[in-house]
Short mmCIF file of N, CA and C in Angstrom, two decimals:
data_model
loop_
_atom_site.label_atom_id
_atom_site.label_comp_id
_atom_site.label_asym_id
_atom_site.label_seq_id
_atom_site.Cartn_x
_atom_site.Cartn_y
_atom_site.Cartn_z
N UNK A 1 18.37 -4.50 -1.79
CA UNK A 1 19.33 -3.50 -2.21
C UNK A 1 19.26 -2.31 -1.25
N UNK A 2 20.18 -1.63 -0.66
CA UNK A 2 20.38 -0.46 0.08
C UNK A 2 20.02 0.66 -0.52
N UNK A 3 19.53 1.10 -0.09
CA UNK A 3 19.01 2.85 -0.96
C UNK A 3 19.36 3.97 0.20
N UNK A 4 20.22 4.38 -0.10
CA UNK A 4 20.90 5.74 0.89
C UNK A 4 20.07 6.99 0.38
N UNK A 5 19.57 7.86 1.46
CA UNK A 5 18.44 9.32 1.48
C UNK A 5 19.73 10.02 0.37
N UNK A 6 21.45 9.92 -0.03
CA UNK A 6 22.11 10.56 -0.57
C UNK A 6 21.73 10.80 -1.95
N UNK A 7 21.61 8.91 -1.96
CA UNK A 7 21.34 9.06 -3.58
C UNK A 7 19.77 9.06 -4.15
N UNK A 8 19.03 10.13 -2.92
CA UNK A 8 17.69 10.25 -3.47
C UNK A 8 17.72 12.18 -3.96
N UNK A 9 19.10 12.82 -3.30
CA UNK A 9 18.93 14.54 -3.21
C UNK A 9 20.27 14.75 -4.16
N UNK A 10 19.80 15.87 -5.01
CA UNK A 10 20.66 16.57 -5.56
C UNK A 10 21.20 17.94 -5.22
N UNK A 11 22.66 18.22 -4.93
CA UNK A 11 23.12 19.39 -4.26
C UNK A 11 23.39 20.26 -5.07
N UNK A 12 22.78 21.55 -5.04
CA UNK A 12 23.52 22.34 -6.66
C UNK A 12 24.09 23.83 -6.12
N UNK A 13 25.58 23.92 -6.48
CA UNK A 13 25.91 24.93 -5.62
C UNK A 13 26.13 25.55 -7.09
N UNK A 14 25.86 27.28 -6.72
CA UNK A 14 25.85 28.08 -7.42
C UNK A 14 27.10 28.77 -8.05
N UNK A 15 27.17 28.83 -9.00
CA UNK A 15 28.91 29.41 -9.73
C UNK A 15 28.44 30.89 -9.67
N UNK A 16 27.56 31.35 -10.44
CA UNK A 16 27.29 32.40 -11.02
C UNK A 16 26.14 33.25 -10.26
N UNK A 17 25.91 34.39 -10.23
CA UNK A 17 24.93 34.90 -9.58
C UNK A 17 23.55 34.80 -10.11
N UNK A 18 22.78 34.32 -11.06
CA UNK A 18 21.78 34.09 -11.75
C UNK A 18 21.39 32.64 -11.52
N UNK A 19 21.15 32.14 -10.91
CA UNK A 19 21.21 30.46 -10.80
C UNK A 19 19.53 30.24 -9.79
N UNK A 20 18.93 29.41 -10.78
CA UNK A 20 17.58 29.30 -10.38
C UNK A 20 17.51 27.75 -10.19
N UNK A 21 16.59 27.04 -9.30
CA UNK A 21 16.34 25.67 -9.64
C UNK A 21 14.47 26.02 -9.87
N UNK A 22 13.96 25.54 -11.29
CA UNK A 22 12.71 25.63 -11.31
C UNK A 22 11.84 24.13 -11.28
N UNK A 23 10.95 24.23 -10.68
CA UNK A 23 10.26 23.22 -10.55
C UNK A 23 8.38 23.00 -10.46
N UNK A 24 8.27 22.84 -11.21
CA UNK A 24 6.60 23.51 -11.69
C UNK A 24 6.26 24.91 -12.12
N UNK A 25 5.30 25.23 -10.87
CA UNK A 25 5.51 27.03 -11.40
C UNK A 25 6.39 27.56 -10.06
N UNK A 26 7.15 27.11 -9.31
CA UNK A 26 8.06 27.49 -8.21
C UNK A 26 9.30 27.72 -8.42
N UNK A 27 10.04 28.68 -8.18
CA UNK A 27 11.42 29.07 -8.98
C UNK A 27 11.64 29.58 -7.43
N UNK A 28 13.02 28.59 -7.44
CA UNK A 28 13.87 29.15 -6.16
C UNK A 28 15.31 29.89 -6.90
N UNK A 29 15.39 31.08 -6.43
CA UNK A 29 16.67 31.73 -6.59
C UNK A 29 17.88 31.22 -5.39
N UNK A 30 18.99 30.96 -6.28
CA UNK A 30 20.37 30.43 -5.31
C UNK A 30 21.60 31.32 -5.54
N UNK A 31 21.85 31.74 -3.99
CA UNK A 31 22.79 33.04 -4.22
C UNK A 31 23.97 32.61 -4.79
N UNK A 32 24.95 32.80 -5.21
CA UNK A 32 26.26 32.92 -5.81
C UNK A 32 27.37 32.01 -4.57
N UNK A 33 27.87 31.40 -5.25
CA UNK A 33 28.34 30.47 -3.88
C UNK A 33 27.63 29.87 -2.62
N UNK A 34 26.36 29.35 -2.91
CA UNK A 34 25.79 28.95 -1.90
C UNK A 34 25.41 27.35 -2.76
N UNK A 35 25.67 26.36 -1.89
CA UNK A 35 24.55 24.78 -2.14
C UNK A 35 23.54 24.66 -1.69
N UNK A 36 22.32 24.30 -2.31
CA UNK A 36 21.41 23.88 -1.94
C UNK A 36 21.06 22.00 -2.70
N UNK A 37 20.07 21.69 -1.68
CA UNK A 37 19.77 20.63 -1.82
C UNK A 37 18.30 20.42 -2.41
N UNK A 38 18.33 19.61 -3.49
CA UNK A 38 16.93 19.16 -3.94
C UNK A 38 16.34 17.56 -3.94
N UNK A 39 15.70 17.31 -3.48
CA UNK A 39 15.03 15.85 -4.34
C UNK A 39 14.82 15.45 -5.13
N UNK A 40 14.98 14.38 -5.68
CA UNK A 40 15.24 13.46 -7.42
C UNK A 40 13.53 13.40 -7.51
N UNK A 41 12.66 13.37 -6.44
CA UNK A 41 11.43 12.62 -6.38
C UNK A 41 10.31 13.53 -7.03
N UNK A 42 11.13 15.07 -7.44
CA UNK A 42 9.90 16.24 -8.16
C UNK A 42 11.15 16.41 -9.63
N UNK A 43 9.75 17.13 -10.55
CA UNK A 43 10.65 17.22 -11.76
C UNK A 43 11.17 18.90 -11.45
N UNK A 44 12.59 18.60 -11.87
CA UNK A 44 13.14 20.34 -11.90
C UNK A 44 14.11 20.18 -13.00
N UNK A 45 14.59 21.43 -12.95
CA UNK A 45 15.72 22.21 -14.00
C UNK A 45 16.45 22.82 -13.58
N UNK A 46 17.75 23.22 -13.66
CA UNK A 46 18.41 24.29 -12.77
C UNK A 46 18.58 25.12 -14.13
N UNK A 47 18.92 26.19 -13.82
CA UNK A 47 19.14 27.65 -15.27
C UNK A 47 20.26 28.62 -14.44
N UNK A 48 21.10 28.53 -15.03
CA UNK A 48 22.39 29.29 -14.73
C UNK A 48 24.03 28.70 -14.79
N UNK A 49 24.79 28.99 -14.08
CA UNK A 49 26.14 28.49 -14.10
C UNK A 49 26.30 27.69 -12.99
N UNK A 50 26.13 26.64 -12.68
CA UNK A 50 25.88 25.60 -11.56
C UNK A 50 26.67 24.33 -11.58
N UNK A 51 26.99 23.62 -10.76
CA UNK A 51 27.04 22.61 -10.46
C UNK A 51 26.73 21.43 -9.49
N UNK A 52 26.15 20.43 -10.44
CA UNK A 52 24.54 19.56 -9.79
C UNK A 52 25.64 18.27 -9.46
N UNK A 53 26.10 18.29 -7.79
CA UNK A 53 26.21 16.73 -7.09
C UNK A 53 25.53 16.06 -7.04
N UNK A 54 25.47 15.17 -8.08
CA UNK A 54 24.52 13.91 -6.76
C UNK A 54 25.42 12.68 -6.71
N UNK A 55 24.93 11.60 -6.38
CA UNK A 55 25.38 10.48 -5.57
C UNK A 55 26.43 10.07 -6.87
N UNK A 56 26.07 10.47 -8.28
CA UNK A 56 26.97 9.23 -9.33
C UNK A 56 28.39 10.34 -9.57
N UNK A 57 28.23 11.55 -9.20
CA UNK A 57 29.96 12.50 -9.39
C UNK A 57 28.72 13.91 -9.77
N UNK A 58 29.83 14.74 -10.38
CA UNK A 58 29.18 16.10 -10.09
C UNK A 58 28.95 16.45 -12.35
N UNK A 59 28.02 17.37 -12.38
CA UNK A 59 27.95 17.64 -13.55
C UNK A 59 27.62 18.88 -13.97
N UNK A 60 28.60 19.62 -14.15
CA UNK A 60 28.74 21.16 -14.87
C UNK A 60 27.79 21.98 -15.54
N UNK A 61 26.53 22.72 -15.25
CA UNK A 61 25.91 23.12 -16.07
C UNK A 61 26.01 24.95 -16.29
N UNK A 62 25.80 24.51 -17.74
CA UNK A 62 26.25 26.21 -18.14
C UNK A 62 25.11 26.91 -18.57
N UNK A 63 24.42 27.71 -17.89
CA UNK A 63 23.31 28.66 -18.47
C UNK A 63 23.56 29.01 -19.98
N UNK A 64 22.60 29.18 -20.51
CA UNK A 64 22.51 29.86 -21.65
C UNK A 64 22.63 31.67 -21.64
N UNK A 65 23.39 31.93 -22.42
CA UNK A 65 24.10 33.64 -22.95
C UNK A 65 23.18 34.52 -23.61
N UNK A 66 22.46 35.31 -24.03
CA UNK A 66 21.59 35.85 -24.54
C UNK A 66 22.79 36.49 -25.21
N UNK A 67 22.51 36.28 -27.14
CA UNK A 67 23.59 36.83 -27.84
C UNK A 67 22.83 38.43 -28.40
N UNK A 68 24.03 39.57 -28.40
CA UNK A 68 23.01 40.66 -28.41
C UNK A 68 23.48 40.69 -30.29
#
């Protein structure tokens, strides 16, 4: 079976200005309209208004609102 390096990285470009990808105790901040790329091969989370490409289509994630 073919395994493409594509469908090993996830691209998550930033909607919103708050957009973190965390991964252990390492928290990368991602500026507001910028993509970055991650690897499937560590465990992470993204937290903010994002959207995560990877190889199967793209999937919308919406930070959570702090209700006052």
């Amino acid at each position: 079976m073919y395994s493409s390096k594509l469908d090993r990285v996830a691209y998550i470009h930033a909607l919103g200005d708050d957009v973190r990808i965390v991964t252990g105790d390492k928290v990368i901040d991602v500026p507001q309209n910028t993509v970055m790329a991650h690897p499937f091969n560590t465990n992470f989370h993204v937290e903010g208004d994002a959207v995560l490409h990877t190889f199967h289509g793209p999937i919308h994630l919406r930070g959570s609102e702090d209700k006052k």
